[in-house]
Short mmCIF file of C-alpha atoms in Angstrom, two decimals:
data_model
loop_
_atom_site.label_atom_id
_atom_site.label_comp_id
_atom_site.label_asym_id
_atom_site.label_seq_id
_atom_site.Cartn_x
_atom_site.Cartn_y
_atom_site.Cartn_z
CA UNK A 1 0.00 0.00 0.00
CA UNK A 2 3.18 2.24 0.42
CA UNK A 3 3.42 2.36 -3.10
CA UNK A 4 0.17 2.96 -4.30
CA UNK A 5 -0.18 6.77 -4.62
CA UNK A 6 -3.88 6.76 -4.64
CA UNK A 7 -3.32 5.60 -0.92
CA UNK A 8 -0.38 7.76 0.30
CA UNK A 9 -2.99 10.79 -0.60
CA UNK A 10 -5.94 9.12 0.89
CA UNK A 11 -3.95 8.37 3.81
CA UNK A 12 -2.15 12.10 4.23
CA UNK A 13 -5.41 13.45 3.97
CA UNK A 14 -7.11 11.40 6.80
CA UNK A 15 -4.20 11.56 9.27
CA UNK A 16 -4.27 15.19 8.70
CA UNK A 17 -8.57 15.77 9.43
CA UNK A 18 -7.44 13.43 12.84
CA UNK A 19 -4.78 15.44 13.80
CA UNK A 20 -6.75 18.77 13.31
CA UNK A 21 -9.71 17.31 14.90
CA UNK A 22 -7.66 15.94 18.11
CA UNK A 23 -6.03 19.52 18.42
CA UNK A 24 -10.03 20.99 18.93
CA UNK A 25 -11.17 20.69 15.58
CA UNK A 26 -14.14 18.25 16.88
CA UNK A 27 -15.92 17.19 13.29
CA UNK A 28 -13.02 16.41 10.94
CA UNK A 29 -11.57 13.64 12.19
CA UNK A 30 -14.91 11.35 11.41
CA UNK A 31 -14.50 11.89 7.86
CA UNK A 32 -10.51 10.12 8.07
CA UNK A 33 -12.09 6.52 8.59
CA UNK A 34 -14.21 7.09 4.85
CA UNK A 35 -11.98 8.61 3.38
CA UNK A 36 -9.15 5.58 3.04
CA UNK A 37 -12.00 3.46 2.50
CA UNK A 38 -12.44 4.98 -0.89
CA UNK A 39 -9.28 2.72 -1.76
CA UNK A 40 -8.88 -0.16 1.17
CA UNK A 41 -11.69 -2.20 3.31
CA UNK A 42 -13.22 0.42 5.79
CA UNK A 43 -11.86 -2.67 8.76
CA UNK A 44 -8.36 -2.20 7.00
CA UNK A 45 -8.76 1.70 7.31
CA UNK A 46 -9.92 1.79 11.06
CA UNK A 47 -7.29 -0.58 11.79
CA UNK A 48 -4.83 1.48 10.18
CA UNK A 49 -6.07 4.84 12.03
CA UNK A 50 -5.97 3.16 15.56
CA UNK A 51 -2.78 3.23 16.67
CA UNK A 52 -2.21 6.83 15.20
CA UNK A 53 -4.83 8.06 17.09
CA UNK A 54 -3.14 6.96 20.47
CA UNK A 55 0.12 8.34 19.42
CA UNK A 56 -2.22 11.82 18.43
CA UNK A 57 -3.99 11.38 21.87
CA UNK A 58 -1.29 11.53 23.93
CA UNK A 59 -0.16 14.79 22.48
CA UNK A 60 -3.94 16.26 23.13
CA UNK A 61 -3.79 15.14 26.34
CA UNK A 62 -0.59 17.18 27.45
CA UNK A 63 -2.26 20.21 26.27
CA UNK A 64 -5.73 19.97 27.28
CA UNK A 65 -5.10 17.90 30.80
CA UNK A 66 -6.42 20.58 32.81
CA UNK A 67 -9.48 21.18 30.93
CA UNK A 68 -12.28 18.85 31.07
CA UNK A 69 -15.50 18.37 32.56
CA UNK A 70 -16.06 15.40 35.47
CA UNK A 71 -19.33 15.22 35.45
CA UNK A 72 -20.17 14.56 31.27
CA UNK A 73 -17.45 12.35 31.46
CA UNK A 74 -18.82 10.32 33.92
CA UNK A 75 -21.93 10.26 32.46
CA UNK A 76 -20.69 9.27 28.94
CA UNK A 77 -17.97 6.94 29.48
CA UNK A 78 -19.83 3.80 30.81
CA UNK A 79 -22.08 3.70 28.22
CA UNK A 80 -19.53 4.38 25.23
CA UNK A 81 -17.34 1.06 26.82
CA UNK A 82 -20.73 -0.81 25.97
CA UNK A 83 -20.94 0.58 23.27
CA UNK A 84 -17.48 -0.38 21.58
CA UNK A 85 -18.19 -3.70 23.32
CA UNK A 86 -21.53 -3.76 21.30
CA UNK A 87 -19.89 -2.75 17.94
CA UNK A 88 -17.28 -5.79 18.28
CA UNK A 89 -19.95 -8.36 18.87
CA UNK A 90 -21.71 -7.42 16.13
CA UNK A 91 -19.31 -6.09 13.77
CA UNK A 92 -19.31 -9.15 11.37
CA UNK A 93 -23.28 -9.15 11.13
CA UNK A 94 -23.92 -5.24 10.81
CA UNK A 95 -24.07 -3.70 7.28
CA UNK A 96 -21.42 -0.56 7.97
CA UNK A 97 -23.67 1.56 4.80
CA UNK A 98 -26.71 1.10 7.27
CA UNK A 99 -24.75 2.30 9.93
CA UNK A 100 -23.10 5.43 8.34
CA UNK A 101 -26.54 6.24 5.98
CA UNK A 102 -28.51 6.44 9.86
CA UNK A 103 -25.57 8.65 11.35
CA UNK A 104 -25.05 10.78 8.29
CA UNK A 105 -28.91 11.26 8.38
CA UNK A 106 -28.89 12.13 12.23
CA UNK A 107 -26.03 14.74 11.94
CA UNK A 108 -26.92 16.46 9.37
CA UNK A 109 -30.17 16.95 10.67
CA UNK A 110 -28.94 17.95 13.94
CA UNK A 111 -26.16 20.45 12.84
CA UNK A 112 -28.87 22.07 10.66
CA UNK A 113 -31.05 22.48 13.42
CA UNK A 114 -28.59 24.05 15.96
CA UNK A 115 -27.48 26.26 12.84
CA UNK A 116 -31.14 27.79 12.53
CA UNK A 117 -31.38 28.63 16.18
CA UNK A 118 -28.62 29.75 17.07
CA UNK A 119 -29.38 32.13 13.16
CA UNK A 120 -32.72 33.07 14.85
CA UNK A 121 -30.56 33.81 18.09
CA UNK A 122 -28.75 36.70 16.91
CA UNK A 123 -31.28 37.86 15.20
CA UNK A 124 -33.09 38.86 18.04
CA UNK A 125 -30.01 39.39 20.05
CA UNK A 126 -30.45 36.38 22.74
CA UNK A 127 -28.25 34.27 24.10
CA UNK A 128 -28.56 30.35 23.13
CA UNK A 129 -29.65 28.71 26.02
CA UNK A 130 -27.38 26.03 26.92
CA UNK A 131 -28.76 22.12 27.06
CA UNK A 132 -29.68 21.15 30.43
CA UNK A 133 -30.34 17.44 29.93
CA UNK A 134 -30.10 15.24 32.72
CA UNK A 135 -27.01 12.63 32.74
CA UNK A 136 -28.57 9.35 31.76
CA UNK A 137 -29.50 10.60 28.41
CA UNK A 138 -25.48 11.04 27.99
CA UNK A 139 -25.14 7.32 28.55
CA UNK A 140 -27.60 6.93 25.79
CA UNK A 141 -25.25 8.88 23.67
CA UNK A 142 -22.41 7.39 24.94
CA UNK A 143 -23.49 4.05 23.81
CA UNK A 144 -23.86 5.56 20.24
CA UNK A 145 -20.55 7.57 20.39
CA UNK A 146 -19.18 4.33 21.89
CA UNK A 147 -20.75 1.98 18.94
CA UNK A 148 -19.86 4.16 15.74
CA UNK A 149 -16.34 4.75 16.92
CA UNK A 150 -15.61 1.07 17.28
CA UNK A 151 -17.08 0.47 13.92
CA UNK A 152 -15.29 3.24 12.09
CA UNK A 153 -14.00 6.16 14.38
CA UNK A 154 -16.79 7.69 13.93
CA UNK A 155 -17.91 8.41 17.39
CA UNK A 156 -17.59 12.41 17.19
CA UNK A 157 -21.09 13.29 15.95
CA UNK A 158 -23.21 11.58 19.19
CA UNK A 159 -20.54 13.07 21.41
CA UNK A 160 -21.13 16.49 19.52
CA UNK A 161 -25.07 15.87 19.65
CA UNK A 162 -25.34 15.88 23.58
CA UNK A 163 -22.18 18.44 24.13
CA UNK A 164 -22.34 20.77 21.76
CA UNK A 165 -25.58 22.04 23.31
CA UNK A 166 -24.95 22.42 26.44
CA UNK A 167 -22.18 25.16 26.01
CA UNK A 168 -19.17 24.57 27.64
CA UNK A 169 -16.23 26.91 27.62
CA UNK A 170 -14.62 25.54 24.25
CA UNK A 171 -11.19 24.54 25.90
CA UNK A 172 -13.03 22.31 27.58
CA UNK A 173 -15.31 20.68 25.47
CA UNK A 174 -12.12 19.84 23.36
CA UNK A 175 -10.32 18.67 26.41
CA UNK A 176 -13.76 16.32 27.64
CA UNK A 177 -13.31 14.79 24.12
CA UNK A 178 -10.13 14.68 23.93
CA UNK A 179 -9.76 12.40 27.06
CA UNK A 180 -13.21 10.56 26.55
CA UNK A 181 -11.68 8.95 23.13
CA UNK A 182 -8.31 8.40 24.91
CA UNK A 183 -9.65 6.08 26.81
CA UNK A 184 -11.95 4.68 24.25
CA UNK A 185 -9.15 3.76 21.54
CA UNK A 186 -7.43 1.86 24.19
CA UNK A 187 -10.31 -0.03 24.69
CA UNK A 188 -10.72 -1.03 21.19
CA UNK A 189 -6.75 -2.83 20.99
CA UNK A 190 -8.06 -5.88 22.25
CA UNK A 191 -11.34 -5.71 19.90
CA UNK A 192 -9.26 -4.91 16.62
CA UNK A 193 -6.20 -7.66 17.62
CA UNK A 194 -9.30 -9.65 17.52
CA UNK A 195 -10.43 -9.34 14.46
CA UNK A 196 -7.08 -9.80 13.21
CA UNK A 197 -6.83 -6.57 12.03
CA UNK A 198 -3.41 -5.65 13.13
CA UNK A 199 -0.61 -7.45 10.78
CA UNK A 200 2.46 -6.16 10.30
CA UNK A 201 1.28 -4.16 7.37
CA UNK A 202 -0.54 -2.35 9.35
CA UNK A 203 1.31 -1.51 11.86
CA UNK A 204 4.37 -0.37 9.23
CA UNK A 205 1.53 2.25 7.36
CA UNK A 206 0.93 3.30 11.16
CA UNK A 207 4.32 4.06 12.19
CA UNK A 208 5.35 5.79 8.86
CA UNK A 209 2.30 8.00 9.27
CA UNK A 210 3.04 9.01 12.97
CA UNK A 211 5.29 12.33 12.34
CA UNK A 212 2.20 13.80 9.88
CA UNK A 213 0.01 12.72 12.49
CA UNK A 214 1.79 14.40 15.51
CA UNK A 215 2.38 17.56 13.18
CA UNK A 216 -1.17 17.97 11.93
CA UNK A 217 -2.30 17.78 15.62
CA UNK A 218 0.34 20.33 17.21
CA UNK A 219 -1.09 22.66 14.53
CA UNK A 220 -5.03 21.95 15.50
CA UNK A 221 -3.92 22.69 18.85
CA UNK A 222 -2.36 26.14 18.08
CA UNK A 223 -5.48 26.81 15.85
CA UNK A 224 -8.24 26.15 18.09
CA UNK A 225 -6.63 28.62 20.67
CA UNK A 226 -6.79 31.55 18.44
CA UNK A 227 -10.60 31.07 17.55
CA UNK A 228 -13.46 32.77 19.57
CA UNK A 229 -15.80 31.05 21.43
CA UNK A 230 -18.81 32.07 19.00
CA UNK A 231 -17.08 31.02 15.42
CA UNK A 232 -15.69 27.64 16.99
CA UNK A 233 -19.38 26.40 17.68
CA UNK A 234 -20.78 27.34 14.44
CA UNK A 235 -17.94 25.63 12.82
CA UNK A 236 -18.51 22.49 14.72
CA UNK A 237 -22.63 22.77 13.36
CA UNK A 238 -21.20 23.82 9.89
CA UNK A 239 -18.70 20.74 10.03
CA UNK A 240 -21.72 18.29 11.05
CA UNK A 241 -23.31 19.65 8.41
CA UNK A 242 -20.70 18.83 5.67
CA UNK A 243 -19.95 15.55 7.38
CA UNK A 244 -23.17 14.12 7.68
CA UNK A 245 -23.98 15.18 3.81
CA UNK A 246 -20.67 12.77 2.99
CA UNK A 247 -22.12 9.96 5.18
CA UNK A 248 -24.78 9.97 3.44
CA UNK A 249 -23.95 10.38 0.04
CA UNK A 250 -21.72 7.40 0.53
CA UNK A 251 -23.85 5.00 1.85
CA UNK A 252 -26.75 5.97 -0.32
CA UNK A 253 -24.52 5.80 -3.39
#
């Protein structure tokens, strides 16, 4: 695959959308797992994204250690461990279109929405009211965030759909991701070793692509620190937008 330069740009391209989304650019990074499957097996193309997104983790974490939130966490992270357990025991029966046609579907529905009030907002010069549901309906979403990362690192819209809303400084709605899929991609080792997913292929593609990866997330970092507060959470709808309009072209296609 080394040689095949339809795959080297595939593959530049998606470490680069993880690395800007795990510097704060929550959105992009969901749109790395299709992208290399336009030329290798979507189980290939997560497998080949895994271990780069530990090595990117661990330089999110350093930055953003100090700024997360307890209590979503807590609420969100038992229910996205049964969810990647879910995704594994199913993963050979599940058709991944019908999963990524439903998601696409969902977020683009729900970035489209949030994009019209928060339009109607400003219009009349009020505040969005943050989301003030209560903390089991974040399990719920953690089972979905949980589910669609283990199937194809997608978990960043159903984590978007319950946080986004509720407003949170946006250093620390970066940082509560950031650590939430830390722990989550360590989870799924054992579930993609497996599936025999990791050969030594894989793992060579992985390693060559760690510098890019570290690189393109140094630079989300610095990015997402020089963006207000306002602009970063209609980006994040915006992104939604675009990225559930690619899910579901490509399933429906």
């Amino acid at each position: 695959m080394l040689t095949d330069p339809a795959f080297l740009a595939a593959a530049c391209i998606a470490v680069i959308l993880v690395g800007l989304a795990k510097g704060g650019f929550a959105g992009l990074g969901a749109l790395a797992t299709p992208i290399l499957a336009l030329v290798i097996a979507p189980t290939k193309a997560a497998a080949i994204l895994l271990p780069i997104l530990i090595v990117q983790d661990a330089v999110s974490l350093w930055n953003f250690r100090r700024e997360w939130d307890r209590w979503i966490l807590g609420w969100m992270l038992p229910g996205a461990i049964g969810g990647v357990l879910i995704g594994y025991w199913f993963a050979a029966e599940l058709s991944a279109a019908a999963v990524m046609a439903a998601l696409g579907a969902i977020t683009l529905i729900f970035g489209a929405y949030r994009l019209v009030v928060e339009h109607l907002a400003r219009r009349r010069q009020e505040e969005v009211v943050a989301s003030t549901s209560p903390g089991w309906v974040g399990t719920l979403f953690g089972v979905a965030t949980g589910f669609t990362s283990q199937i194809a690192h997608l978990g960043g819209p159903p984590f978007q759909m319950w946080v986004t809303p509720r407003r949170l400084p946006h250093l620390t709605y970066v940082g509560t991701q950031v650590l939430l899929f830390a722990i989550l991609n360590w989870i799924k080792v054992p579930t993609f070793i497996a599936l025999g997913e990791f050969d030594r292929e894989v793992l060579v593609i992985s390693a060559a692509l760690i510098p890019l990866a570290i690189a393109s997330t140094v630079a989300g970092v610095w990015l997402v620190r020089r963006i207000s507060a306002a602009r970063f959470y209609t980006l994040i709808y915006v992104l939604m937008v675009l990225l559930g309009t690619k899910l579901l072209w490509d399933a429906l296609v």
